[in-house]
mmCIF file of C-alpha atoms in Angstrom:
data_model
loop_
_atom_site.group_PDB
_atom_site.id
_atom_site.type_symbol
_atom_site.label_atom_id
_atom_site.label_comp_id
_atom_site.label_asym_id
_atom_site.label_seq_id
_atom_site.Cartn_x
_atom_site.Cartn_y
_atom_site.Cartn_z
ATOM 1 C CA MET A 29 -3.409 -49.946 1.057
ATOM 2 C CA ASP A 30 -2.814 -46.366 2.106
ATOM 3 C CA VAL A 31 0.180 -44.398 1.034
ATOM 4 C CA PRO A 32 1.790 -43.591 4.421
ATOM 5 C CA ASN A 33 0.548 -40.329 5.876
ATOM 6 C CA SER A 34 2.953 -37.481 6.387
ATOM 7 C CA PRO A 35 3.722 -36.582 9.965
ATOM 8 C CA PRO A 36 1.274 -34.027 11.333
ATOM 9 C CA GLN A 37 2.026 -30.502 10.261
ATOM 10 C CA PRO A 38 2.616 -27.902 12.944
ATOM 11 C CA GLU A 39 0.025 -25.240 13.545
ATOM 12 C CA SER A 40 0.725 -21.973 11.813
ATOM 13 C CA SER A 41 2.574 -19.555 14.018
ATOM 14 C CA SER A 42 3.430 -15.890 13.958
ATOM 15 C CA PRO A 43 6.048 -14.819 11.412
ATOM 16 C CA ILE A 44 7.688 -12.717 14.112
ATOM 17 C CA THR A 45 10.824 -14.411 15.398
ATOM 18 C CA THR A 46 12.064 -13.795 18.903
ATOM 19 C CA ALA A 47 15.717 -13.702 19.894
ATOM 20 C CA ALA A 48 15.240 -17.091 21.561
ATOM 21 C CA ASP A 49 13.896 -18.560 18.309
ATOM 22 C CA ALA A 50 16.799 -17.252 16.257
ATOM 23 C CA ALA A 51 19.381 -18.492 18.750
ATOM 24 C CA ASP A 52 17.913 -21.977 19.131
ATOM 25 C CA ASP A 53 17.028 -22.488 15.443
ATOM 26 C CA PRO A 54 19.013 -20.135 13.201
ATOM 27 C CA LEU A 55 17.124 -21.266 10.101
ATOM 28 C CA SER A 56 13.856 -19.943 11.554
ATOM 29 C CA SER A 57 15.133 -16.367 11.553
ATOM 30 C CA PRO A 58 13.603 -14.148 8.834
ATOM 31 C CA TYR A 59 16.748 -12.030 8.881
ATOM 32 C CA SER A 60 19.110 -14.699 7.596
ATOM 33 C CA SER A 61 19.292 -17.000 4.599
ATOM 34 C CA LEU A 62 20.125 -20.679 4.392
ATOM 35 C CA ASN A 63 23.478 -19.820 2.837
ATOM 36 C CA SER A 64 24.352 -17.456 5.671
ATOM 37 C CA HIS A 65 24.006 -20.398 8.050
ATOM 38 C CA CYS A 66 26.041 -22.874 5.985
ATOM 39 C CA PHE A 67 27.991 -22.863 2.733
ATOM 40 C CA GLU A 68 25.567 -23.308 -0.228
ATOM 41 C CA LEU A 69 22.931 -24.882 2.020
ATOM 42 C CA SER A 70 20.095 -23.654 -0.199
ATOM 43 C CA ASN A 71 21.615 -25.591 -3.097
ATOM 44 C CA LEU A 72 21.719 -28.797 -1.025
ATOM 45 C CA GLN A 73 18.144 -28.213 0.110
ATOM 46 C CA ASP A 74 16.959 -27.750 -3.466
ATOM 47 C CA LEU A 75 18.756 -30.897 -4.649
ATOM 48 C CA ALA A 76 17.203 -32.922 -1.803
ATOM 49 C CA CYS A 77 13.703 -31.658 -2.640
ATOM 50 C CA ARG A 78 14.228 -32.777 -6.243
ATOM 51 C CA GLY A 79 15.575 -36.184 -5.202
ATOM 52 C CA ALA A 80 18.955 -35.523 -6.816
ATOM 53 C CA TRP A 81 20.807 -37.654 -4.285
ATOM 54 C CA ARG A 82 23.744 -38.588 -6.530
ATOM 55 C CA THR A 83 24.390 -34.919 -7.228
ATOM 56 C CA ILE A 84 24.402 -34.294 -3.468
ATOM 57 C CA LEU A 85 27.088 -36.962 -3.014
ATOM 58 C CA ASP A 86 29.195 -35.279 -5.698
ATOM 59 C CA LYS A 87 28.692 -31.835 -4.171
ATOM 60 C CA VAL A 88 29.661 -32.980 -0.668
ATOM 61 C CA ALA A 89 32.774 -34.737 -1.993
ATOM 62 C CA ARG A 90 33.784 -31.655 -3.979
ATOM 63 C CA SER A 91 33.246 -29.293 -1.033
ATOM 64 C CA ARG A 92 35.359 -31.505 1.208
ATOM 65 C CA SER A 93 38.172 -31.946 -1.304
ATOM 66 C CA HIS A 94 38.406 -28.182 -1.920
ATOM 67 C CA SER A 95 38.195 -27.327 1.824
ATOM 68 C CA LEU A 96 35.130 -25.119 1.294
ATOM 69 C CA LEU A 97 33.693 -25.848 4.760
ATOM 70 C CA SER A 98 35.240 -23.536 7.325
ATOM 71 C CA LYS A 99 33.211 -24.125 10.513
ATOM 72 C CA PRO A 100 32.529 -27.290 12.569
ATOM 73 C CA HIS A 101 28.749 -27.146 12.165
ATOM 74 C CA GLU A 102 29.115 -26.947 8.365
ATOM 75 C CA HIS A 103 30.986 -30.261 8.352
ATOM 76 C CA LEU A 104 28.140 -31.813 10.365
ATOM 77 C CA ILE A 105 25.458 -30.448 8.029
ATOM 78 C CA TYR A 106 27.258 -31.757 4.947
ATOM 79 C CA LEU A 107 27.803 -35.118 6.659
ATOM 80 C CA THR A 108 24.051 -35.253 7.371
ATOM 81 C CA PHE A 109 23.179 -34.651 3.720
ATOM 82 C CA ASN A 110 25.744 -37.251 2.687
ATOM 83 C CA VAL A 111 24.335 -39.914 5.035
ATOM 84 C CA LEU A 112 20.773 -39.078 3.960
ATOM 85 C CA ALA A 113 21.699 -39.389 0.283
ATOM 86 C CA LEU A 114 23.383 -42.765 0.877
ATOM 87 C CA VAL A 115 20.328 -44.042 2.773
ATOM 88 C CA LYS A 116 17.990 -42.819 0.023
ATOM 89 C CA LEU A 117 20.122 -44.668 -2.538
ATOM 90 C CA ARG A 118 19.971 -47.790 -0.323
ATOM 91 C CA ARG A 119 23.742 -47.776 0.207
ATOM 92 C CA TYR A 120 23.304 -48.556 3.892
ATOM 93 C CA SER A 121 26.785 -49.912 4.622
ATOM 94 C CA ASP A 122 28.356 -46.775 3.119
ATOM 95 C CA ALA A 123 26.033 -44.627 5.227
ATOM 96 C CA GLN A 124 27.106 -46.533 8.332
ATOM 97 C CA GLN A 125 30.783 -45.970 7.493
ATOM 98 C CA GLU A 126 30.118 -42.255 7.052
ATOM 99 C CA LEU A 127 28.448 -42.076 10.465
ATOM 100 C CA GLN A 128 31.384 -43.878 12.042
ATOM 101 C CA THR A 129 33.674 -40.994 11.036
ATOM 102 C CA LEU A 130 32.137 -39.044 13.933
ATOM 103 C CA ASP A 131 34.159 -39.154 17.144
ATOM 104 C CA GLY A 132 32.465 -39.761 20.475
ATOM 105 C CA GLU A 133 28.833 -39.409 21.535
ATOM 106 C CA PHE A 134 26.487 -36.763 20.173
ATOM 107 C CA GLU A 135 26.428 -35.043 23.562
ATOM 108 C CA SER A 136 30.201 -34.744 23.873
ATOM 109 C CA LYS A 137 31.794 -31.286 24.179
ATOM 110 C CA GLN A 138 33.261 -31.345 20.683
ATOM 111 C CA TYR A 139 29.738 -30.968 19.246
ATOM 112 C CA LEU A 140 28.788 -27.931 21.371
ATOM 113 C CA PHE A 141 28.817 -24.406 19.963
ATOM 114 C CA GLU A 142 30.362 -23.066 23.172
ATOM 115 C CA SER A 143 33.434 -25.242 22.605
ATOM 116 C CA TYR A 144 34.384 -23.067 19.615
ATOM 117 C CA THR A 145 34.186 -19.488 20.859
ATOM 118 C CA ASP A 146 36.489 -18.300 18.062
ATOM 119 C CA HIS A 147 33.954 -19.484 15.454
ATOM 120 C CA TYR A 148 30.768 -18.687 17.402
ATOM 121 C CA PRO A 149 31.493 -15.769 19.765
ATOM 122 C CA ASP A 150 27.820 -14.671 19.971
ATOM 123 C CA HIS A 151 26.051 -18.004 19.498
ATOM 124 C CA ALA A 152 23.824 -19.384 22.249
ATOM 125 C CA PRO A 153 25.183 -22.541 23.925
ATOM 126 C CA GLY A 154 23.890 -25.880 22.709
ATOM 127 C CA SER A 155 24.454 -28.814 20.387
ATOM 128 C CA MET A 156 25.309 -28.372 16.727
ATOM 129 C CA ILE A 157 24.152 -31.911 15.820
ATOM 130 C CA PRO A 158 21.264 -31.565 13.313
ATOM 131 C CA PHE A 159 18.031 -33.343 14.218
ATOM 132 C CA ALA A 160 18.125 -35.182 10.871
ATOM 133 C CA LEU A 161 21.478 -36.711 11.811
ATOM 134 C CA ARG A 162 20.096 -37.893 15.157
ATOM 135 C CA TRP A 163 17.167 -39.531 13.367
ATOM 136 C CA LEU A 164 19.385 -41.158 10.717
ATOM 137 C CA HIS A 165 21.606 -42.512 13.494
ATOM 138 C CA ALA A 166 18.507 -44.153 15.001
ATOM 139 C CA HIS A 167 17.045 -45.376 11.711
ATOM 140 C CA LEU A 168 20.155 -46.838 10.081
ATOM 141 C CA PRO A 169 20.517 -50.017 12.220
ATOM 142 C CA PHE A 170 17.059 -51.116 11.051
ATOM 143 C CA THR A 171 18.203 -50.988 7.412
ATOM 144 C CA LEU A 172 21.177 -53.181 8.364
ATOM 145 C CA GLY A 173 19.032 -55.793 10.110
ATOM 146 C CA ASP A 174 19.348 -54.664 13.757
ATOM 147 C CA ARG A 175 15.749 -53.705 14.510
ATOM 148 C CA GLN A 176 16.146 -53.692 18.290
ATOM 149 C CA LEU A 177 19.075 -51.250 18.251
ATOM 150 C CA SER A 178 17.089 -48.984 15.956
ATOM 151 C CA LEU A 179 14.094 -49.042 18.315
ATOM 152 C CA ASP A 180 16.315 -48.355 21.333
ATOM 153 C CA ARG A 181 17.825 -45.333 19.605
ATOM 154 C CA LEU A 182 14.403 -44.028 18.523
ATOM 155 C CA TYR A 183 13.113 -44.236 22.097
ATOM 156 C CA ASN A 184 16.287 -42.472 23.283
ATOM 157 C CA LEU A 185 15.718 -39.768 20.668
ATOM 158 C CA LEU A 186 12.147 -39.309 21.859
ATOM 159 C CA HIS A 187 13.435 -38.979 25.430
ATOM 160 C CA PHE A 188 16.030 -36.421 24.274
ATOM 161 C CA ILE A 189 13.356 -34.282 22.601
ATOM 162 C CA ARG A 190 11.063 -34.348 25.605
ATOM 163 C CA GLU A 191 13.698 -33.815 28.262
ATOM 164 C CA SER A 192 16.085 -31.446 26.465
ATOM 165 C CA LYS A 193 13.766 -29.483 24.181
ATOM 166 C CA LEU A 194 10.143 -29.726 25.330
ATOM 167 C CA SER A 195 10.605 -29.986 29.081
ATOM 168 C CA PRO A 196 8.257 -27.590 30.960
ATOM 169 C CA SER A 197 11.303 -26.379 32.893
ATOM 170 C CA ARG A 198 12.865 -25.008 29.699
ATOM 171 C CA ASP A 199 11.472 -21.492 29.356
ATOM 172 C CA SER A 200 14.092 -20.166 26.947
ATOM 173 C CA LEU A 201 12.726 -22.027 23.921
ATOM 174 C CA GLY A 202 10.908 -19.649 21.549
ATOM 175 C CA GLU A 203 7.467 -20.399 20.129
ATOM 176 C CA ILE A 204 8.700 -21.141 16.608
ATOM 177 C CA SER A 205 11.330 -23.535 17.952
ATOM 178 C CA LYS A 206 8.788 -25.187 20.247
ATOM 179 C CA THR A 207 6.446 -25.796 17.309
ATOM 180 C CA LEU A 208 9.324 -27.251 15.312
ATOM 181 C CA TRP A 209 10.353 -29.636 18.094
ATOM 182 C CA LYS A 210 6.727 -30.718 18.610
ATOM 183 C CA LYS A 211 6.641 -31.634 14.925
ATOM 184 C CA ARG A 212 9.877 -33.600 15.342
ATOM 185 C CA GLU A 213 8.468 -35.359 18.404
ATOM 186 C CA THR A 214 5.457 -36.504 16.386
ATOM 187 C CA PHE A 215 7.731 -37.649 13.556
ATOM 188 C CA VAL A 216 9.737 -39.846 15.953
ATOM 189 C CA ILE A 217 6.538 -41.252 17.496
ATOM 190 C CA ASN A 218 5.320 -42.172 14.008
ATOM 191 C CA SER A 219 8.684 -43.813 13.269
ATOM 192 C CA ILE A 220 8.419 -45.918 16.439
ATOM 193 C CA ILE A 221 4.846 -46.935 15.656
ATOM 194 C CA SER A 222 5.820 -47.901 12.091
ATOM 195 C CA HIS A 223 8.513 -50.214 13.485
ATOM 196 C CA HIS A 224 6.029 -51.929 15.788
ATOM 197 C CA LEU A 225 3.360 -52.165 13.068
ATOM 198 C CA SER A 226 5.835 -53.841 10.711
ATOM 199 C CA GLN A 227 6.028 -56.666 13.261
ATOM 200 C CA LYS A 228 2.246 -56.654 13.881
ATOM 201 C CA GLU A 229 2.800 -55.541 17.479
ATOM 202 C CA PHE A 230 -0.625 -53.918 17.632
ATOM 203 C CA ARG A 231 -0.955 -53.910 21.412
ATOM 204 C CA VAL A 232 2.299 -51.970 21.795
ATOM 205 C CA CYS A 233 1.093 -49.448 19.193
ATOM 206 C CA LEU A 234 -2.265 -49.060 20.918
ATOM 207 C CA HIS A 235 -0.582 -48.518 24.279
ATOM 208 C CA LEU A 236 1.741 -45.890 22.817
ATOM 209 C CA LEU A 237 -0.965 -44.030 20.908
ATOM 210 C CA LYS A 238 -3.508 -44.046 23.718
ATOM 211 C CA GLY A 239 -0.860 -42.573 25.989
ATOM 212 C CA GLU A 240 -0.103 -39.877 23.418
ATOM 213 C CA VAL A 241 -3.663 -38.861 22.568
ATOM 214 C CA SER A 242 -4.642 -38.655 26.234
ATOM 215 C CA GLY A 243 -2.626 -35.457 26.476
ATOM 216 C CA ASN A 244 -2.452 -34.489 22.803
ATOM 217 C CA LYS A 245 -5.621 -34.457 20.719
ATOM 218 C CA ASP A 246 -3.710 -33.909 17.514
ATOM 219 C CA PRO A 247 -6.134 -35.124 14.780
ATOM 220 C CA PHE A 248 -3.399 -36.951 12.884
ATOM 221 C CA LEU A 249 -2.335 -38.914 15.974
ATOM 222 C CA VAL A 250 -5.955 -39.719 16.866
ATOM 223 C CA SER A 251 -6.501 -40.905 13.284
ATOM 224 C CA LYS A 252 -3.371 -43.030 13.529
ATOM 225 C CA LEU A 253 -4.913 -44.628 16.637
ATOM 226 C CA GLY A 254 -8.019 -45.385 14.576
ATOM 227 C CA TYR A 255 -5.928 -47.031 11.829
ATOM 228 C CA VAL A 256 -4.222 -49.302 14.355
ATOM 229 C CA GLN A 257 -7.569 -50.160 15.964
ATOM 230 C CA MET A 258 -8.871 -51.173 12.527
ATOM 231 C CA GLN A 259 -5.898 -53.471 11.931
ATOM 232 C CA TYR A 260 -6.402 -54.939 15.403
ATOM 233 C CA GLY A 261 -10.054 -55.688 14.548
ATOM 234 C CA ASP A 262 -11.554 -53.077 16.884
ATOM 235 C CA LEU A 263 -13.865 -51.400 14.356
ATOM 236 C CA ASP A 264 -16.033 -49.763 17.033
ATOM 237 C CA GLY A 265 -12.948 -48.228 18.636
ATOM 238 C CA ALA A 266 -11.705 -47.032 15.252
ATOM 239 C CA ASN A 267 -15.066 -45.438 14.524
ATOM 240 C CA LEU A 268 -14.984 -43.625 17.878
ATOM 241 C CA SER A 269 -11.474 -42.322 17.164
ATOM 242 C CA PHE A 270 -12.522 -41.058 13.729
ATOM 243 C CA GLU A 271 -15.632 -39.423 15.203
ATOM 244 C CA MET A 272 -13.401 -37.719 17.782
ATOM 245 C CA VAL A 273 -11.344 -36.229 14.954
ATOM 246 C CA GLU A 274 -14.439 -34.990 13.130
ATOM 247 C CA THR A 275 -16.021 -33.561 16.287
ATOM 248 C CA SER A 276 -12.838 -31.697 17.216
ATOM 249 C CA MET A 277 -13.017 -29.758 13.934
ATOM 250 C CA GLU A 278 -16.710 -28.861 14.010
ATOM 251 C CA GLY A 279 -17.380 -25.137 14.039
ATOM 252 C CA SER A 280 -13.796 -24.261 13.151
ATOM 253 C CA GLU A 281 -12.158 -23.191 9.914
ATOM 254 C CA SER A 282 -10.057 -26.291 9.261
ATOM 255 C CA ASP A 283 -7.434 -26.314 6.549
ATOM 256 C CA VAL A 284 -7.674 -28.593 3.529
ATOM 257 C CA SER A 285 -5.401 -31.291 4.976
ATOM 258 C CA LEU A 286 -7.638 -31.690 8.041
ATOM 259 C CA LYS A 287 -10.856 -31.761 6.004
ATOM 260 C CA ASN A 288 -9.341 -34.422 3.761
ATOM 261 C CA LEU A 289 -8.237 -36.384 6.818
ATOM 262 C CA VAL A 290 -11.877 -36.588 7.961
ATOM 263 C CA ASN A 291 -13.034 -37.754 4.512
ATOM 264 C CA ARG A 292 -10.273 -40.366 4.270
ATOM 265 C CA ASN A 293 -11.200 -41.707 7.710
ATOM 266 C CA LYS A 294 -14.840 -42.054 6.639
ATOM 267 C CA ALA A 295 -13.748 -43.739 3.424
ATOM 268 C CA LEU A 296 -11.743 -46.332 5.353
ATOM 269 C CA MET A 297 -14.832 -47.298 7.362
ATOM 270 C CA TYR A 298 -16.775 -47.677 4.104
ATOM 271 C CA LEU A 299 -13.935 -49.776 2.668
ATOM 272 C CA VAL A 300 -14.074 -52.173 5.599
ATOM 273 C CA ALA A 301 -17.852 -52.476 5.081
ATOM 274 C CA LYS A 302 -17.185 -53.086 1.344
ATOM 275 C CA ASP A 303 -19.271 -50.022 0.457
ATOM 276 C CA TYR A 304 -16.914 -48.968 -2.308
ATOM 277 C CA VAL A 305 -19.311 -46.509 -3.935
ATOM 278 C CA SER A 306 -19.522 -44.440 -0.748
ATOM 279 C CA ALA A 307 -15.760 -44.674 -0.299
ATOM 280 C CA VAL A 308 -15.216 -43.311 -3.828
ATOM 281 C CA ARG A 309 -17.525 -40.402 -2.998
ATOM 282 C CA GLU A 310 -15.397 -39.500 0.049
ATOM 283 C CA TYR A 311 -12.162 -39.740 -1.946
ATOM 284 C CA ASP A 312 -13.679 -37.566 -4.707
ATOM 285 C CA GLU A 313 -14.277 -34.825 -2.136
ATOM 286 C CA CYS A 314 -10.629 -35.036 -1.091
ATOM 287 C CA ILE A 315 -9.349 -34.840 -4.662
ATOM 288 C CA GLU A 316 -11.683 -31.936 -5.457
ATOM 289 C CA ARG A 317 -10.148 -29.963 -2.564
ATOM 290 C CA ASP A 318 -6.577 -31.084 -3.203
ATOM 291 C CA GLY A 319 -5.708 -32.662 -6.531
ATOM 292 C CA SER A 320 -2.372 -33.849 -5.128
ATOM 293 C CA ASP A 321 -3.803 -35.980 -2.278
ATOM 294 C CA ALA A 322 -1.890 -39.158 -3.146
ATOM 295 C CA VAL A 323 -3.686 -41.300 -0.547
ATOM 296 C CA ALA A 324 -7.120 -40.359 -1.885
ATOM 297 C CA ILE A 325 -6.022 -40.857 -5.500
ATOM 298 C CA ASN A 326 -4.506 -44.284 -4.824
ATOM 299 C CA ASN A 327 -7.421 -45.538 -2.730
ATOM 300 C CA LYS A 328 -10.093 -44.213 -5.110
ATOM 301 C CA ALA A 329 -8.444 -46.232 -7.886
ATOM 302 C CA LEU A 330 -8.433 -49.347 -5.683
ATOM 303 C CA CYS A 331 -12.128 -48.904 -4.886
ATOM 304 C CA LEU A 332 -12.935 -48.609 -8.592
ATOM 305 C CA MET A 333 -10.945 -51.788 -9.181
ATOM 306 C CA TYR A 334 -12.977 -53.576 -6.481
ATOM 307 C CA LEU A 335 -16.086 -52.336 -8.334
ATOM 308 C CA ARG A 336 -14.704 -54.068 -11.475
ATOM 309 C CA ASP A 337 -14.191 -50.729 -13.218
ATOM 310 C CA LEU A 338 -10.571 -51.295 -14.250
ATOM 311 C CA SER A 339 -10.701 -48.748 -17.058
ATOM 312 C CA ASP A 340 -11.593 -45.858 -14.753
ATOM 313 C CA SER A 341 -9.244 -47.012 -11.992
ATOM 314 C CA ILE A 342 -6.322 -46.920 -14.458
ATOM 315 C CA LYS A 343 -7.424 -43.485 -15.701
ATOM 316 C CA VAL A 344 -7.388 -42.116 -12.131
ATOM 317 C CA LEU A 345 -3.769 -43.171 -11.588
ATOM 318 C CA GLU A 346 -2.539 -42.196 -15.058
ATOM 319 C CA SER A 347 -4.178 -38.785 -14.726
ATOM 320 C CA ALA A 348 -2.485 -38.236 -11.362
ATOM 321 C CA LEU A 349 0.928 -39.117 -12.794
ATOM 322 C CA GLU A 350 0.385 -36.612 -15.612
ATOM 323 C CA ARG A 351 -0.943 -33.803 -13.366
ATOM 324 C CA VAL A 352 1.231 -34.101 -10.260
ATOM 325 C CA PRO A 353 4.133 -36.473 -11.040
ATOM 326 C CA THR A 354 6.284 -35.258 -8.153
ATOM 327 C CA VAL A 355 3.572 -36.270 -5.646
ATOM 328 C CA ALA A 356 1.935 -39.240 -7.358
ATOM 329 C CA LEU A 357 5.158 -40.956 -8.439
ATOM 330 C CA ASN A 358 5.658 -43.329 -5.519
ATOM 331 C CA GLU A 359 6.222 -47.063 -5.484
ATOM 332 C CA THR A 360 2.847 -47.941 -3.905
ATOM 333 C CA LEU A 361 0.860 -46.174 -6.597
ATOM 334 C CA VAL A 362 2.996 -47.567 -9.425
ATOM 335 C CA VAL A 363 2.736 -51.141 -8.081
ATOM 336 C CA ASN A 364 -1.049 -50.796 -7.967
ATOM 337 C CA MET A 365 -1.183 -49.378 -11.489
ATOM 338 C CA CYS A 366 0.980 -52.204 -12.863
ATOM 339 C CA SER A 367 -1.303 -54.752 -11.178
ATOM 340 C CA MET A 368 -4.261 -53.103 -12.917
ATOM 341 C CA TYR A 369 -2.443 -53.209 -16.263
ATOM 342 C CA GLU A 370 -1.869 -56.951 -15.770
ATOM 343 C CA LEU A 371 -5.582 -57.480 -15.122
ATOM 344 C CA ALA A 372 -6.833 -55.208 -17.893
ATOM 345 C CA TYR A 373 -4.486 -55.730 -20.859
ATOM 346 C CA VAL A 374 -3.252 -58.749 -22.746
ATOM 347 C CA ASN A 375 -0.152 -56.812 -23.866
ATOM 348 C CA HIS A 376 0.515 -55.422 -20.393
ATOM 349 C CA ALA A 377 4.279 -55.963 -20.775
ATOM 350 C CA ASP A 378 4.488 -53.301 -23.498
ATOM 351 C CA THR A 379 2.378 -50.896 -21.447
ATOM 352 C CA LYS A 380 4.597 -51.375 -18.404
ATOM 353 C CA LYS A 381 7.731 -50.843 -20.491
ATOM 354 C CA THR A 382 6.347 -47.490 -21.668
ATOM 355 C CA LEU A 383 5.622 -46.561 -18.059
ATOM 356 C CA SER A 384 9.091 -47.676 -16.983
ATOM 357 C CA THR A 385 10.729 -45.544 -19.681
ATOM 358 C CA TRP A 386 8.776 -42.494 -18.542
ATOM 359 C CA ILE A 387 9.673 -43.158 -14.885
ATOM 360 C CA ALA A 388 13.380 -43.408 -15.715
ATOM 361 C CA ARG A 389 13.141 -39.947 -17.266
ATOM 362 C CA VAL A 390 11.324 -38.113 -14.445
ATOM 363 C CA ALA A 391 11.766 -40.100 -11.218
ATOM 364 C CA PRO A 392 14.079 -39.044 -8.366
ATOM 365 C CA ASP A 393 17.313 -40.972 -7.852
ATOM 366 C CA ASP A 394 15.885 -43.054 -4.985
ATOM 367 C CA PHE A 395 12.838 -44.355 -6.864
ATOM 368 C CA ASP A 396 12.777 -48.172 -6.916
ATOM 369 C CA ALA A 397 12.215 -48.972 -10.597
ATOM 370 C CA SER A 398 11.695 -52.680 -9.824
ATOM 371 C CA CYS A 399 8.145 -51.853 -8.678
ATOM 372 C CA THR A 400 7.008 -52.015 -12.330
ATOM 373 C CA ARG A 401 7.741 -55.773 -12.211
ATOM 374 C CA ILE A 402 9.114 -55.941 -15.745
#
């Protein structure tokens, strides 16, 4: 029912970058640009944010054919964008072939900055493999049907982050870099949990999350524990987890995302109790704070549908697509809207065709147009 939550956002940190930060994560330095780190990286970043994955494939191919990449790490960054674009376009076999062009293991010497002193005379030692490439390497087997290999690689990636980047013995990591790697750690944990949830392995998820929240009271992780407890049938445990999140933010100036998290958690408890009116009230508070909260928008519409108010539920989703198309245009929301069209209109096929035409004009390259069920 929920649109998947984003991984928890890192706490805001000082804009001042230490030498350790700049050395470990060059992109975090305020004194350099994306393009100074890699050839036309800002252009690739912009294309990715707009979902222009086919254009990225063309740009990578052109850069390679014209020998525009002069340093080893630039080749790895462009390869990462290429693999990501292929995965987004669901060309998984092509993505696998692209990954197989890499020689040796990620930790081999050929992927270390110190192995190329002529290119990086002043660079701190370490790996030039982007984190995104490590994650894609772990995720790709799942798309090709090998779930166990994917899980093994995700657990190995989690171990790598904790032992190589977040180990207490590593004092050289700057605060900005530490925050970034904590965010990546949470992202990998969420990936692992999603794999287990897809197979209804609730006990494994509970074990993982309880172990995490015992030392990390991150409100998003605690909420995730509550969601799993709900699916497992432990409503009392879920309620306690949600109360823990709310209590942890009392008396503090929480940002909008955290306030909305509390309201969405309350709304879920109302949904389970079939108190849809109260759930709508909680989602309204979320939308009033942040008009682009896709989870609140989607779930408010579903609650209105359960209340037999199909007209208003359709209006909620259509309004969101008009106001914030880049956020609201996801397959879950569109599937729900098409289901409502089918229930509300006799000529729903024409309505869905109009929607499909609009989607084809504004959607990113990776949007699955089949979700309109035309």
